Amino acid sequence: MSRILLGVAGGIAAYKACELLRLFSESGDEVTVVPTRNALAFVGETTWAALSGRPVHTEVVESAHEVPHVRLGREADLVVVAPATADLLARAASGRADDLLTNVLLTARCPVLFAPAMHTEMWLHPATQANVATLRAHGCVVLDPAAGRLTGADTGPGRLPDPDDIHQVALSLVGDEATLAAVRRRDLAGRSVVISGGGTHEALDPVRFLGNASSGRQGIALARAAALRGARVTLVAANVSAAMPSSVEVERVVSTGDLGEAVRAHAQHADIIVMAAAPADFTPVTTSAGKIKKDGESGLTLELTQTMDVLKTISHERPREQVIVGFAAETAGSPEELLRLGREKLARKGCDLLVCNDVTGGAVFGGDRNDVVIIDREAVVATATADKNVVAHRILDAACGVLDQ
Ligand code: CTP
């Protein structure tokens, strides 16, 4: 359980902070809401109090004997400001303390996460960009807004990132110093990262396919983590239904053939490629144009042919110096066997790093956590048993290690 201080600034996206608050409550966290006066014009105090189950604080001078402007910041494990308006970012960057929320931002010693939302012009204005740079230099984590439809008819960067995305980032920043340090360093700024995630579908007929149990959540976590560290990220997503992180370019694919084509094209400009997808190894030799019918007597024999091994192909093509990371989902049964199978696979594929996990019993599929051993050609580089977001950062740490060699 973490103590989250949720600051809400005065923008129309304040209503989406209600959903964020609900997600924190569901993950067992205790949330105290500090809305600005303008935020209360969009969502009232009663709503925040009812959703958080706690008193709502707005004014510096209320309950002065409890010194809330100092206590609230000090007691929090994480401060999240969502939405962070242009005005709030400006006040925070210049260290003003003209309301309770900005007082909290000055007294907080925990990680501070801003999720901006504003019109595109305001976001792109040099003054706002300078304020974001200042806040990042102060160690705050400032998400890039999502692109898309804004209030009114305009579109562009400025939308509040999806509440689920903000929630996932927030969870990865609490209690994991290594992740917080990597995000603060923005050590992938200027880098191009390609991630594949999800499971491919190989069509048998217009309604049936051969598929697998991959949910794509580890791939999404990797894309989110790389974007947080400043990278330009492309996620090649095979049949993923979960919400995508903001500020990540998503290319949707269906089959292993599509996935191979997309990854190979994006690999031309990539510094890091992580193949977290589960591509089908076999595809039907023919796809029936009509729905396959049963005749009531005989079974069905499928003739399958092997698909492209995308990881092996890109590891051998390497159009530029790049770090290539593969995954090895094995039903190993023991850590020693997992390592042995991993070493063999890494040599066979020709990649630089391999993330090995034991999928005996199908435990990791669709879950929040993962349990991995990351190896290179010689040794175990890292192990991680954690939330998929934290595992994603350990994988990127290992990739950055190779990149810096
Ligand atoms: N992979 C790939 N193309 C395929 C199959 C797998 O690029 N056609 C990649 C996966 O994305 C993963 C790695 O190869 O990064 C290992 O996947 P895995 O399914 O464990 O290995 P396979 O090559 O299928 O080997 P096997 O099933 O024989 O263990």
XYZ file of N, CA, C and O in Angstrom, residues 53-159:
428
model
N -12.524 8.431 -0.080
C -12.845 8.006 1.288
C -12.049 8.794 2.311
O -11.872 8.346 3.453
N -11.524 9.959 1.904
C -10.685 10.772 2.803
C -11.042 12.250 2.632
O -11.564 12.644 1.594
N -10.721 13.057 3.665
C -10.991 14.493 3.521
C -10.198 15.085 2.357
O -9.108 14.597 2.031
N -10.771 16.098 1.737
C -10.119 16.743 0.591
C -9.548 18.074 1.064
O -10.213 18.811 1.795
N -8.313 18.344 0.675
C -7.675 19.592 1.108
C -7.477 20.515 -0.076
O -7.036 20.072 -1.140
N -7.786 21.800 0.126
C -7.607 22.765 -0.963
C -6.844 24.003 -0.502
O -6.018 24.527 -1.239
N -7.133 24.453 0.726
C -6.592 25.740 1.171
C -5.412 25.561 2.117
O -5.417 24.671 2.964
N -4.437 26.453 2.003
C -3.270 26.410 2.887
C -3.695 26.724 4.321
O -3.178 26.138 5.275
N -4.659 27.640 4.459
C -4.979 28.115 5.805
C -5.991 27.243 6.558
O -6.193 27.437 7.746
N -6.610 26.245 5.876
C -7.584 25.416 6.599
C -6.845 24.467 7.549
O -5.703 24.079 7.273
N -7.457 24.078 8.616
C -6.859 23.210 9.635
C -5.394 23.585 9.877
O -4.510 22.716 9.847
N -5.142 24.887 10.103
C -3.757 25.374 10.177
C -2.958 24.671 11.276
O -1.743 24.498 11.140
N -3.653 24.218 12.340
C -2.922 23.564 13.440
C -2.251 22.265 12.977
O -1.305 21.795 13.581
N -2.746 21.685 11.865
C -2.132 20.438 11.352
C -1.031 20.725 10.335
O -0.403 19.797 9.813
N -0.822 21.965 10.000
C 0.177 22.411 9.017
C 0.107 21.544 7.748
O 1.102 20.916 7.361
N -1.060 21.493 7.075
C -1.223 20.553 5.961
C -0.253 20.810 4.807
O 0.144 19.880 4.115
N 0.172 22.094 4.622
C 1.019 22.376 3.459
C 2.387 21.704 3.595
O 3.076 21.513 2.613
N 2.779 21.352 4.802
C 4.052 20.655 5.004
C 3.797 19.154 5.183
O 4.447 18.319 4.556
N 2.800 18.829 5.978
C 2.541 17.425 6.334
C 2.185 16.575 5.112
O 2.729 15.481 4.922
N 1.310 17.096 4.246
C 0.817 16.274 3.128
C 1.953 15.860 2.193
O 2.029 14.709 1.766
N 2.828 16.789 1.874
C 3.952 16.492 0.984
C 4.915 15.510 1.622
O 5.397 14.582 0.983
N 5.172 15.726 2.921
C 6.141 14.867 3.617
C 5.652 13.436 3.775
O 6.430 12.502 3.757
N 4.334 13.291 3.957
C 3.807 11.947 4.250
C 3.617 11.088 3.005
O 3.460 9.880 3.104
N 3.615 11.713 1.809
C 3.290 10.957 0.594
C 4.464 10.082 0.133
O 5.627 10.438 0.321
N 4.134 8.929 -0.452
C 5.158 8.094 -1.119
C 5.315 8.537 -2.567
O 6.326 8.256 -3.207
N 4.285 9.162 -3.104
C 4.320 9.632 -4.496
C 3.309 10.765 -4.653
O 2.191 10.661 -4.149
N 3.728 11.817 -5.339
C 2.776 12.876 -5.700
C 2.502 12.749 -7.193
O 3.444 12.675 -7.996
N 1.235 12.662 -7.555
C 0.849 12.603 -8.971
C -0.027 13.824 -9.252
O -1.013 14.035 -8.542
N 0.332 14.615 -10.251
C -0.522 15.743 -10.626
C -1.154 15.429 -11.975
O -0.462 15.315 -12.990
N -2.458 15.223 -11.975
C -3.170 14.845 -13.201
C -4.576 15.429 -13.169
O -5.331 15.089 -12.260
N -4.957 16.302 -14.056
C -4.120 16.843 -15.114
C -3.219 17.957 -14.581
O -3.588 18.648 -13.640
N -2.030 18.091 -15.205
C -1.156 19.228 -14.911
C -1.362 20.229 -16.046
O -1.053 19.928 -17.198
N -1.936 21.376 -15.723
C -2.203 22.397 -16.756
C -0.919 23.194 -17.024
O 0.057 23.102 -16.262
N -0.940 24.032 -18.074
C 0.218 24.871 -18.391
C 0.527 25.779 -17.205
O 1.686 25.969 -16.828
N -0.522 26.313 -16.590
C -0.327 27.224 -15.457
C 0.292 26.497 -14.267
O 1.209 26.998 -13.613
N -0.177 25.291 -13.988
C 0.360 24.531 -12.853
C 1.833 24.208 -13.090
O 2.667 24.338 -12.192
N 2.172 23.789 -14.335
C 3.571 23.477 -14.650
C 4.438 24.726 -14.459
O 5.553 24.648 -13.934
N 3.915 25.892 -14.882
C 4.677 27.140 -14.762
C 4.908 27.481 -13.292
O 6.019 27.838 -12.893
N 3.843 27.335 -12.509
C 3.985 27.673 -11.085
C 4.939 26.698 -10.393
O 5.765 27.089 -9.583
N 4.835 25.414 -10.753
C 5.707 24.411 -10.126
C 7.164 24.634 -10.534
O 8.078 24.536 -9.719
N 7.387 24.971 -11.816
C 8.760 25.147 -12.302
C 9.420 26.353 -11.662
O 10.636 26.357 -11.432
N 8.613 27.375 -11.365
C 9.240 28.574 -10.792
C 9.208 28.567 -9.262
O 9.610 29.536 -8.630
N 8.751 27.473 -8.686
C 8.824 27.327 -7.230
C 7.839 28.196 -6.466
O 8.072 28.535 -5.308
N 6.742 28.562 -7.101
C 5.744 29.373 -6.394
C 5.019 28.516 -5.360
O 4.993 27.296 -5.467
N 4.449 29.171 -4.383
C 3.709 28.462 -3.327
C 2.455 29.256 -3.029
O 2.230 29.697 -1.903
N 1.633 29.473 -4.079
C 0.469 30.332 -3.911
C -0.834 29.575 -3.706
O -1.906 30.157 -3.712
N -0.759 28.249 -3.578
C -1.929 27.481 -3.133
C -1.430 26.202 -2.475
O -0.219 25.960 -2.407
N -2.362 25.393 -1.995
C -1.933 24.214 -1.237
C -1.132 23.240 -2.102
O -0.121 22.686 -1.667
N -1.590 23.019 -3.361
C -0.902 22.033 -4.199
C 0.559 22.449 -4.467
O 1.462 21.615 -4.382
N 0.801 23.714 -4.765
C 2.193 24.125 -5.025
C 3.021 24.093 -3.738
O 4.218 23.817 -3.773
N 2.389 24.326 -2.597
C 3.093 24.154 -1.314
C 3.528 22.694 -1.154
O 4.651 22.406 -0.753
N 2.608 21.781 -1.473
C 2.896 20.348 -1.364
C 4.084 19.988 -2.274
O 4.993 19.253 -1.886
N 4.083 20.551 -3.497
C 5.157 20.219 -4.451
C 6.515 20.685 -3.934
O 7.544 20.080 -4.232
N 6.523 21.748 -3.151
C 7.795 22.239 -2.616
C 8.265 21.452 -1.395
O 9.460 21.409 -1.112
N 7.325 20.847 -0.695
C 7.727 20.139 0.532
C 7.904 18.634 0.309
O 8.532 17.962 1.124
N 7.383 18.115 -0.816
C 7.459 16.662 -1.056
C 8.912 16.235 -1.272
O 9.646 16.883 -2.008
N 9.300 15.165 -0.650
C 10.632 14.590 -0.868
C 10.535 13.245 -1.613
O 11.526 12.565 -1.798
N 9.343 12.881 -1.983
C 9.111 11.617 -2.704
C 9.118 11.902 -4.213
O 9.177 13.070 -4.617
N 9.047 10.871 -5.070
C 8.944 11.127 -6.515
C 7.691 11.934 -6.853
O 6.661 11.783 -6.199
N 7.817 12.802 -7.847
C 6.681 13.629 -8.295
C 6.454 13.370 -9.783
O 7.396 13.436 -10.588
N 5.218 13.025 -10.120
C 4.855 12.690 -11.505
C 3.810 13.682 -12.015
O 2.769 13.862 -11.379
N 4.093 14.327 -13.141
C 3.124 15.245 -13.748
C 2.552 14.596 -15.006
O 3.311 14.097 -15.848
N 1.247 14.630 -15.150
C 0.590 14.152 -16.375
C -0.092 15.363 -17.016
O -1.202 15.736 -16.624
N 0.576 16.004 -17.984
C 0.037 17.241 -18.535
C -1.191 17.026 -19.422
O -1.359 15.975 -20.033
N -2.027 18.051 -19.463
C -3.168 18.088 -20.402
C -3.461 19.550 -20.697
O -3.655 20.337 -19.761
N -3.461 19.894 -21.957
C -3.730 21.292 -22.350
C -3.885 21.326 -23.868
O -3.670 20.303 -24.535
N -4.202 22.494 -24.411
C -4.285 22.592 -25.862
C -2.893 22.480 -26.474
O -1.889 22.814 -25.832
N -2.837 21.998 -27.707
C -1.560 21.741 -28.371
C -0.651 22.982 -28.384
O 0.542 22.868 -28.089
N -1.244 24.134 -28.688
C -0.434 25.357 -28.767
C 0.233 25.628 -27.422
O 1.386 26.047 -27.360
N -0.512 25.409 -26.356
C 0.028 25.677 -25.015
C 1.153 24.694 -24.688
O 2.172 25.062 -24.111
N 0.963 23.422 -25.068
C 1.988 22.412 -24.808
C 3.265 22.713 -25.598
O 4.373 22.605 -25.087
N 3.099 23.104 -26.876
C 4.266 23.310 -27.736
C 4.933 24.671 -27.507
O 6.034 24.906 -27.982
N 4.276 25.559 -26.770
C 4.848 26.894 -26.546
C 6.215 26.770 -25.854
O 6.367 25.976 -24.924
N 7.198 27.554 -26.311
C 8.538 27.453 -25.701
C 8.518 27.661 -24.187
O 9.340 27.057 -23.477
N 7.587 28.479 -23.689
C 7.540 28.707 -22.238
C 7.180 27.405 -21.516
O 7.812 27.039 -20.514
N 6.180 26.676 -22.054
C 5.776 25.406 -21.415
C 6.903 24.377 -21.542
O 7.220 23.663 -20.583
N 7.512 24.311 -22.726
C 8.598 23.348 -22.922
C 9.765 23.640 -21.976
O 10.388 22.720 -21.440
N 10.048 24.921 -21.755
C 11.123 25.291 -20.819
C 10.745 24.888 -19.394
O 11.587 24.392 -18.629
N 9.464 25.070 -19.049
C 9.017 24.671 -17.705
C 9.136 23.156 -17.512
O 9.540 22.678 -16.454
N 8.793 22.397 -18.560
C 8.906 20.932 -18.485
C 10.382 20.544 -18.302
O 10.718 19.697 -17.458
N 11.266 21.196 -19.067
C 12.699 20.891 -18.959
C 13.203 21.210 -17.549
O 13.976 20.434 -16.963
N 12.732 22.328 -16.981
C 13.151 22.704 -15.617
C 12.682 21.659 -14.611
O 13.448 21.204 -13.756
N 11.420 21.248 -14.734
C 10.884 20.262 -13.791
C 11.635 18.937 -13.905
O 11.934 18.296 -12.896
N 11.965 18.555 -15.139
C 12.731 17.301 -15.318
C 14.130 17.456 -14.709
O 14.634 16.531 -14.067
N 14.732 18.623 -14.880
C 16.056 18.854 -14.296
C 15.993 18.813 -12.771
O 16.970 18.467 -12.106
N 14.811 19.149 -12.215
C 14.636 19.080 -10.760
C 14.359 17.651 -10.286
O 14.147 17.436 -9.096
N 14.288 16.690 -11.216
C 14.072 15.294 -10.827
C 12.617 14.854 -10.910
O 12.294 13.722 -10.540
N 11.729 15.750 -11.375
C 10.332 15.339 -11.524
C 10.180 14.505 -12.803
O 10.941 14.678 -13.751
N 9.181 13.638 -12.818
C 8.877 12.864 -14.021
C 7.686 13.547 -14.701
O 6.633 13.699 -14.092
N 7.899 13.998 -15.933
C 6.818 14.668 -16.665
C 6.479 13.806 -17.878
O 7.327 13.601 -18.760
N 5.278 13.279 -17.906
C 4.857 12.461 -19.051
C 4.641 13.362 -20.258
O 4.281 14.536 -20.102
N 4.820 12.834 -21.448
C 4.397 13.554 -22.642
C 2.899 13.340 -22.780
O 2.411 12.224 -22.553
N 2.153 14.386 -23.155
C 0.718 14.169 -23.338
C 0.459 13.268 -24.538
O 1.323 13.124 -25.407
N -0.715 12.696 -24.573
C -1.086 11.862 -25.720
C -1.543 12.767 -26.860
O -1.962 13.904 -26.626
N -1.430 12.248 -28.072
C -1.933 13.001 -29.230
C -3.343 12.520 -29.521
O -3.672 11.360 -29.290
N -4.177 13.412 -30.030
C -5.530 12.986 -30.391
C -6.497 14.131 -30.276
O -6.104 15.292 -30.160
N -7.762 13.802 -30.270
C -8.833 14.792 -30.240
C -8.839 15.531 -28.908
O -8.828 14.920 -27.849
N -8.846 16.886 -28.966
C -8.908 17.689 -27.742
C -10.322 18.241 -27.589
O -11.183 18.008 -28.429
N -10.552 19.006 -26.518
C -11.873 19.612 -26.361
C -12.112 20.513 -27.564
O -11.232 21.276 -27.929
N -13.272 20.452 -28.171
C -13.506 21.218 -29.391
C -13.064 20.391 -30.581
O -12.956 19.164 -30.499
N -12.775 21.078 -31.677
C -12.542 20.356 -32.927
C -11.067 20.040 -33.170
O -10.730 19.311 -34.098
N -10.154 20.617 -32.360
C -8.735 20.467 -32.682
C -8.149 19.125 -32.232
O -8.638 18.487 -31.305
N -7.084 18.734 -32.921
C -6.379 17.512 -32.545
C -4.888 17.809 -32.475
O -4.416 18.752 -33.089
N -4.141 16.990 -31.743
C -2.694 17.183 -31.622
C -2.253 16.747 -30.247
O -3.083 16.276 -29.446
N -0.954 16.873 -29.921
C -0.502 16.482 -28.583
C -1.090 17.424 -27.535
O -1.121 18.630 -27.741
N -1.575 16.872 -26.446
C -2.172 17.714 -25.406
C -3.192 16.964 -24.569
O -3.603 17.429 -23.518
N -3.579 15.787 -25.027
C -4.572 15.006 -24.255
C -3.914 14.396 -23.021
O -2.749 13.993 -23.070
